[in-house]
Amino acid sequence: MTAYRIWDAIASIPALSQESGVRMMPSDFFFPENIENDAKQSSKMAEIMMSGVRGFYRGSDIIDDRGVDPSYGAVDAYELMAPIIDTDKAMGWLTSLVESKGARLVTETIENDLIEVEDALRARFGADVIVNCTGLQSLKLAGDKSVYPIRGGLIRVINDGTMFPKLNAALTITADAAHSSNEIVFLVPRNDNILLIGGITEPHKWDLDLTLDSPIIRRMRERCDKFLPGLKDAQLDPDYPLAQGLRPFRGSNVRVERELRRAGSKIVHSYGHGGAGWSLSFGCAQDVAMLVDEALAGVPARPMGWRPSGRGRREITASL
């Protein structure tokens, strides 16, 4: 919930919301059966209700209110307020933020495992600590053979109210809720009158060669059109109709941990966030900052999982 609270705070300040591309918006989750009939989903809903999210509401009337086709099979739903992030705008804002705090950005390629070049890199840049946030490249830079991609794709359509009623809420049926494949319904408005239509998850697919005519993309569009019939008339974004990318997963869990293979190393790792990078962002950043402090203080590195939850948390909203 760390990132949720910080994004919510950012969105609550109009000028900062506009500058960062972050706003809070209703986010609706739909289910093909009564939630209580699915122990996993029931437990997840209870956890969400207790987490402190804003605007939680549960009711099947959400289905009709959002114009979901009754024949699609959604029978239960709940809603909460969630941060919707224009990621292109937010990345520009974050870049400017760290530069304003004195960061110097350098773009180059590193081919070796970081423990092989740690000393040289630290000497070259005058760095006390190296933080590895290289996502999929941690397969090589951290020697982590469990790292793998999950390819995703999204269709971008114009969401200005001209061709279909403007959608002002995110709508989702996840694969686990539908007990189906990894092809889901995922509709998310962007802050620039663009609606993202998705989605797909293809593990271990490295190539970014999808097109609008790819069978999995055609099925994705058909699935979403069936779920929300008004989308059949949606106009593609002429400048950027299809977005695709690789989500950086790993075999076990997100890795936020100091380097363990070399005694005395001052490398801190933060990778494997999959499709949850924005959701985990500030929470992982706090943990990284704590690990950096430990490395500088000469505290021996320990594996993930030993540290009590919440220990050493930093307050970071005031510095934004």
Short mmCIF file of C-alpha atoms in Angstrom, two decimals:
data_model
loop_
_atom_site.label_atom_id
_atom_site.label_comp_id
_atom_site.label_asym_id
_atom_site.label_seq_id
_atom_site.Cartn_x
_atom_site.Cartn_y
_atom_site.Cartn_z
CA MET A 1 0.00 0.00 0.00
CA THR A 2 3.01 2.31 0.16
CA ALA A 3 2.85 3.23 -3.52
CA TYR A 4 -0.98 3.49 -3.43
CA ARG A 5 -0.85 6.10 -0.68
CA ILE A 6 1.91 8.09 -2.38
CA TRP A 7 0.25 8.09 -5.81
CA ASP A 8 -3.00 9.10 -4.08
CA ALA A 9 -1.19 11.99 -2.38
CA ILE A 10 0.35 13.08 -5.69
CA ALA A 11 -3.03 12.93 -7.44
CA SER A 12 -4.65 15.03 -4.70
CA ILE A 13 -2.52 18.07 -5.63
CA PRO A 14 -3.91 19.45 -8.94
CA ALA A 15 -0.68 20.92 -10.25
CA LEU A 16 1.35 17.84 -9.32
CA SER A 17 -1.32 15.54 -10.76
CA GLN A 18 -1.18 17.39 -14.06
CA GLU A 19 2.62 17.46 -14.14
CA SER A 20 3.06 13.78 -13.25
CA GLY A 21 0.15 12.34 -15.25
CA VAL A 22 -1.33 10.64 -12.17
CA ARG A 23 -4.98 10.74 -11.14
CA MET A 24 -7.31 8.61 -9.06
CA MET A 25 -10.11 6.90 -10.97
CA PRO A 26 -12.76 4.25 -10.29
CA SER A 27 -11.40 0.78 -11.03
CA ASP A 28 -13.97 -2.01 -11.44
CA PHE A 29 -13.36 -5.76 -11.16
CA PHE A 30 -15.87 -8.24 -12.58
CA PHE A 31 -16.43 -11.90 -11.76
CA PRO A 32 -18.27 -14.78 -13.49
CA GLU A 33 -19.73 -16.04 -10.20
CA ASN A 34 -20.57 -14.82 -6.72
CA ILE A 35 -17.27 -13.82 -5.11
CA GLU A 36 -17.99 -15.88 -1.98
CA ASN A 37 -18.02 -19.01 -4.16
CA ASP A 38 -14.32 -18.55 -4.92
CA ALA A 39 -12.17 -18.77 -1.78
CA LYS A 40 -9.20 -17.04 -3.43
CA GLN A 41 -11.21 -14.11 -4.74
CA SER A 42 -13.19 -13.81 -1.51
CA SER A 43 -9.98 -13.64 0.52
CA LYS A 44 -8.51 -11.09 -1.89
CA MET A 45 -11.61 -8.88 -1.63
CA ALA A 46 -11.51 -9.04 2.17
CA GLU A 47 -7.84 -8.02 2.12
CA ILE A 48 -8.61 -5.09 -0.18
CA MET A 49 -11.45 -3.93 2.05
CA MET A 50 -9.12 -3.91 5.06
CA SER A 51 -6.19 -2.27 3.26
CA GLY A 52 -7.36 1.33 3.40
CA VAL A 53 -8.16 1.83 -0.30
CA ARG A 54 -10.62 4.61 -1.02
CA GLY A 55 -14.08 4.23 -2.52
CA PHE A 56 -14.62 0.50 -2.08
CA TYR A 57 -18.09 -0.58 -3.19
CA ARG A 58 -19.42 -4.00 -4.07
CA GLY A 59 -22.54 -4.60 -6.10
CA SER A 60 -23.77 -6.25 -9.28
CA ASP A 61 -25.33 -2.93 -10.35
CA ILE A 62 -21.83 -1.91 -11.47
CA ILE A 63 -22.24 -4.34 -14.39
CA ASP A 64 -25.24 -2.47 -15.82
CA ASP A 65 -23.87 0.96 -14.94
CA ARG A 66 -20.74 0.35 -17.02
CA GLY A 67 -22.62 -1.05 -20.02
CA VAL A 68 -21.13 -4.53 -19.78
CA ASP A 69 -22.92 -7.02 -22.05
CA PRO A 70 -25.02 -9.36 -19.84
CA SER A 71 -24.23 -12.28 -22.13
CA TYR A 72 -20.52 -12.02 -21.27
CA GLY A 73 -21.22 -13.74 -17.98
CA ALA A 74 -20.24 -11.20 -15.30
CA VAL A 75 -22.49 -11.65 -12.24
CA ASP A 76 -20.59 -9.91 -9.43
CA ALA A 77 -18.33 -6.86 -9.17
CA TYR A 78 -16.62 -4.41 -6.89
CA GLU A 79 -15.09 -0.98 -7.33
CA LEU A 80 -12.32 1.02 -5.69
CA MET A 81 -10.40 4.19 -6.39
CA ALA A 82 -7.03 3.43 -7.97
CA PRO A 83 -4.19 5.49 -9.43
CA ILE A 84 -4.32 5.71 -13.21
CA ILE A 85 -0.91 6.70 -14.52
CA ASP A 86 -0.05 8.16 -17.90
CA THR A 87 3.24 6.27 -17.88
CA ASP A 88 4.96 8.27 -20.62
CA LYS A 89 4.23 11.52 -18.79
CA ALA A 90 5.09 10.02 -15.41
CA MET A 91 8.47 8.77 -16.62
CA GLY A 92 9.33 12.24 -17.88
CA TRP A 93 8.29 13.73 -14.53
CA LEU A 94 10.31 11.19 -12.54
CA THR A 95 13.36 11.79 -14.72
CA SER A 96 13.13 15.54 -14.15
CA LEU A 97 12.62 14.94 -10.43
CA VAL A 98 15.78 12.89 -9.94
CA GLU A 99 17.80 15.25 -12.13
CA SER A 100 16.62 18.18 -10.01
CA LYS A 101 18.02 16.35 -6.98
CA GLY A 102 21.45 16.08 -8.57
CA ALA A 103 21.30 12.82 -10.53
CA ARG A 104 23.39 12.58 -13.69
CA LEU A 105 21.99 10.22 -16.33
CA VAL A 106 24.41 8.21 -18.47
CA THR A 107 23.30 5.75 -21.16
CA GLU A 108 25.58 2.85 -22.09
CA THR A 109 25.71 -0.95 -22.27
CA ILE A 110 27.12 -3.29 -19.63
CA GLU A 111 27.64 -6.88 -20.75
CA ASN A 112 29.26 -8.44 -17.68
CA ASP A 113 27.88 -9.74 -14.42
CA LEU A 114 27.98 -6.75 -12.08
CA ILE A 115 30.11 -8.52 -9.48
CA GLU A 116 32.84 -8.79 -12.13
CA VAL A 117 32.88 -5.03 -12.80
CA GLU A 118 31.62 -3.64 -9.49
CA ASP A 119 34.92 -2.17 -8.36
CA ALA A 120 35.66 -0.61 -11.74
CA LEU A 121 32.20 0.94 -12.01
CA ARG A 122 32.24 2.34 -8.51
CA ALA A 123 35.68 3.83 -9.08
CA ARG A 124 34.73 5.27 -12.45
CA PHE A 125 31.58 7.00 -11.21
CA GLY A 126 32.72 7.73 -7.67
CA ALA A 127 29.81 5.64 -6.37
CA ASP A 128 29.52 4.18 -2.88
CA VAL A 129 26.79 1.71 -3.89
CA ILE A 130 25.42 0.24 -7.13
CA VAL A 131 21.64 -0.31 -7.36
CA ASN A 132 20.68 -2.78 -10.07
CA CYS A 133 17.21 -2.04 -11.49
CA THR A 134 17.79 -3.51 -14.95
CA GLY A 135 14.72 -5.75 -15.16
CA LEU A 136 15.19 -8.52 -17.70
CA GLN A 137 18.88 -7.73 -18.07
CA SER A 138 19.39 -9.03 -14.53
CA LEU A 139 19.46 -12.41 -16.22
CA LYS A 140 23.00 -11.40 -17.17
CA LEU A 141 23.94 -8.58 -14.79
CA ALA A 142 22.88 -10.44 -11.64
CA GLY A 143 23.48 -13.96 -12.94
CA ASP A 144 19.84 -14.77 -12.19
CA LYS A 145 18.81 -17.61 -14.48
CA SER A 146 15.21 -17.46 -13.21
CA VAL A 147 14.53 -14.13 -14.94
CA TYR A 148 12.18 -14.35 -17.93
CA PRO A 149 9.81 -12.08 -19.89
CA ILE A 150 6.05 -12.15 -20.20
CA ARG A 151 5.08 -10.43 -23.43
CA GLY A 152 2.06 -8.15 -23.33
CA GLY A 153 0.13 -6.16 -25.88
CA LEU A 154 -2.47 -3.38 -25.76
CA ILE A 155 -4.59 -1.73 -28.44
CA ARG A 156 -4.93 2.05 -28.16
CA VAL A 157 -8.22 3.69 -29.22
CA ILE A 158 -9.59 7.23 -29.08
CA ASN A 159 -11.67 7.76 -25.91
CA ASP A 160 -13.17 11.22 -26.48
CA GLY A 161 -16.86 10.27 -26.45
CA THR A 162 -17.31 10.59 -30.21
CA MET A 163 -17.51 6.95 -31.37
CA PHE A 164 -18.65 5.42 -28.06
CA PRO A 165 -19.54 6.76 -24.59
CA LYS A 166 -16.36 8.03 -22.98
CA LEU A 167 -15.05 5.52 -20.47
CA ASN A 168 -14.01 7.10 -17.18
CA ALA A 169 -13.27 3.95 -15.19
CA ALA A 170 -10.89 1.04 -15.52
CA LEU A 171 -12.66 -2.31 -16.14
CA THR A 172 -11.04 -5.70 -15.60
CA ILE A 173 -11.77 -9.42 -15.59
CA THR A 174 -8.54 -11.18 -14.68
CA ALA A 175 -7.59 -14.63 -15.88
CA ASP A 176 -7.70 -16.14 -12.39
CA ALA A 177 -11.16 -14.66 -11.76
CA ALA A 178 -12.45 -16.18 -14.99
CA HIS A 179 -10.62 -19.49 -14.41
CA SER A 180 -9.49 -19.27 -18.02
CA SER A 181 -6.36 -18.64 -20.02
CA ASN A 182 -3.95 -15.75 -19.69
CA GLU A 183 -6.04 -13.72 -22.12
CA ILE A 184 -7.92 -11.16 -20.02
CA VAL A 185 -10.23 -8.16 -20.32
CA PHE A 186 -8.36 -5.02 -19.36
CA LEU A 187 -9.75 -1.57 -20.25
CA VAL A 188 -7.92 1.44 -18.82
CA PRO A 189 -8.43 5.11 -19.78
CA ARG A 190 -5.29 7.16 -20.15
CA ASN A 191 -5.18 10.82 -19.19
CA ASP A 192 -4.91 11.92 -22.82
CA ASN A 193 -8.24 10.67 -24.24
CA ILE A 194 -6.74 7.29 -25.06
CA LEU A 195 -8.27 4.01 -23.93
CA LEU A 196 -6.01 0.98 -23.55
CA ILE A 197 -7.63 -2.32 -24.59
CA GLY A 198 -6.07 -5.56 -23.43
CA GLY A 199 -4.66 -7.76 -22.51
CA ILE A 200 -2.46 -10.79 -23.04
CA THR A 201 0.32 -12.52 -21.15
CA GLU A 202 2.78 -14.69 -23.09
CA PRO A 203 5.54 -16.16 -20.89
CA HIS A 204 9.05 -16.60 -22.35
CA LYS A 205 8.24 -14.68 -25.55
CA TRP A 206 11.16 -12.35 -26.27
CA ASP A 207 10.23 -11.03 -29.73
CA LEU A 208 8.25 -7.80 -30.13
CA ASP A 209 6.71 -8.76 -33.45
CA LEU A 210 2.98 -8.54 -32.72
CA THR A 211 0.69 -6.73 -35.15
CA LEU A 212 -3.00 -5.84 -35.17
CA ASP A 213 -3.50 -8.93 -37.33
CA SER A 214 -1.74 -11.33 -34.95
CA PRO A 215 -4.29 -14.00 -33.91
CA ILE A 216 -3.81 -13.33 -30.18
CA ILE A 217 -4.34 -9.58 -30.73
CA ARG A 218 -7.43 -10.20 -32.85
CA ARG A 219 -8.86 -12.44 -30.09
CA MET A 220 -8.05 -9.76 -27.53
CA ARG A 221 -9.99 -7.14 -29.50
CA GLU A 222 -12.93 -9.48 -30.06
CA ARG A 223 -13.02 -10.40 -26.38
CA CYS A 224 -13.13 -6.77 -25.27
CA ASP A 225 -15.70 -5.81 -27.90
CA LYS A 226 -17.94 -8.59 -26.62
CA PHE A 227 -17.47 -7.48 -23.02
CA LEU A 228 -18.22 -3.80 -23.78
CA PRO A 229 -20.18 -3.67 -27.06
CA GLY A 230 -19.65 0.06 -27.61
CA LEU A 231 -15.99 -0.61 -28.34
CA LYS A 232 -16.88 -2.10 -31.74
CA ASP A 233 -17.07 1.47 -33.06
CA ALA A 234 -13.84 2.62 -31.42
CA GLN A 235 -11.30 4.40 -33.62
CA LEU A 236 -7.67 3.29 -33.42
CA ASP A 237 -5.09 5.81 -32.29
CA PRO A 238 -3.57 6.64 -35.70
CA ASP A 239 -0.16 7.48 -34.24
CA TYR A 240 0.29 4.50 -31.93
CA PRO A 241 -2.41 1.82 -32.41
CA LEU A 242 -0.61 -1.12 -30.79
CA ALA A 243 1.64 -1.06 -27.74
CA GLN A 244 3.70 -4.11 -26.83
CA GLY A 245 6.42 -4.87 -24.35
CA LEU A 246 8.12 -7.39 -22.10
CA ARG A 247 7.27 -7.59 -18.40
CA PRO A 248 10.31 -8.62 -16.31
CA PHE A 249 9.40 -11.64 -14.17
CA ARG A 250 11.54 -14.10 -12.24
CA GLY A 251 10.98 -17.64 -11.02
CA SER A 252 10.15 -16.89 -7.40
CA ASN A 253 9.34 -13.34 -6.38
CA VAL A 254 10.43 -9.74 -6.80
CA ARG A 255 14.05 -9.46 -5.72
CA VAL A 256 14.89 -6.53 -3.44
CA GLU A 257 18.10 -7.74 -1.86
CA ARG A 258 21.81 -7.06 -1.49
CA GLU A 259 24.33 -9.05 -3.50
CA LEU A 260 25.06 -12.34 -1.67
CA ARG A 261 27.65 -13.98 -3.92
CA ARG A 262 30.55 -11.74 -2.95
CA ALA A 263 31.37 -10.79 0.63
CA GLY A 264 31.58 -7.04 1.09
CA SER A 265 29.78 -6.27 -2.17
CA LYS A 266 27.90 -2.98 -2.24
CA ILE A 267 25.40 -3.96 -4.92
CA VAL A 268 21.67 -3.73 -4.15
CA HIS A 269 19.22 -5.49 -6.49
CA SER A 270 15.63 -4.47 -7.27
CA TYR A 271 14.10 -6.35 -10.20
CA GLY A 272 11.52 -8.93 -11.22
CA HIS A 273 8.49 -6.69 -10.67
CA GLY A 274 6.61 -8.16 -13.62
CA GLY A 275 3.54 -6.11 -14.52
CA ALA A 276 3.37 -4.48 -11.08
CA GLY A 277 6.24 -2.01 -11.30
CA TRP A 278 4.14 1.11 -10.72
CA SER A 279 2.18 -0.59 -7.93
CA LEU A 280 5.34 -1.65 -6.10
CA SER A 281 7.48 1.35 -6.98
CA PHE A 282 7.70 3.46 -3.83
CA GLY A 283 7.54 0.50 -1.46
CA CYS A 284 10.49 -1.17 -3.16
CA ALA A 285 12.33 2.17 -3.32
CA GLN A 286 12.04 2.48 0.46
CA ASP A 287 13.45 -1.01 0.91
CA VAL A 288 16.30 -0.23 -1.49
CA ALA A 289 17.15 2.93 0.45
CA MET A 290 17.26 0.90 3.67
CA LEU A 291 19.56 -1.69 2.08
CA VAL A 292 21.84 1.06 0.79
CA ASP A 293 22.09 2.45 4.32
CA GLU A 294 22.98 -1.01 5.61
CA ALA A 295 25.65 -1.50 2.96
CA LEU A 296 27.21 1.86 3.78
CA ALA A 297 27.16 1.04 7.49
CA GLY A 298 28.98 -2.24 6.89
CA VAL A 299 26.06 -4.43 7.97
CA PRO A 300 26.54 -7.94 6.50
CA ALA A 301 24.21 -8.79 3.61
CA ARG A 302 21.40 -11.20 4.39
CA PRO A 303 18.85 -13.00 2.17
CA MET A 304 15.39 -11.56 1.63
CA GLY A 305 12.79 -12.46 4.21
CA TRP A 306 14.77 -12.01 7.42
CA ARG A 307 13.87 -8.37 8.03
CA PRO A 308 10.73 -7.49 10.07
CA SER A 309 8.08 -5.83 7.89
CA GLY A 310 8.16 -2.05 7.93
CA ARG A 311 11.49 -1.73 9.73
CA GLY A 312 13.49 1.30 8.73
CA ARG A 313 10.76 2.88 6.57
CA ARG A 314 11.46 6.36 5.25
CA GLU A 315 9.01 9.19 4.69
CA ILE A 316 9.38 10.21 1.05
CA THR A 317 6.25 12.12 0.03
CA ALA A 318 7.62 15.39 1.43
CA SER A 319 10.54 15.29 -1.02
CA LEU A 320 8.44 15.06 -4.18
#
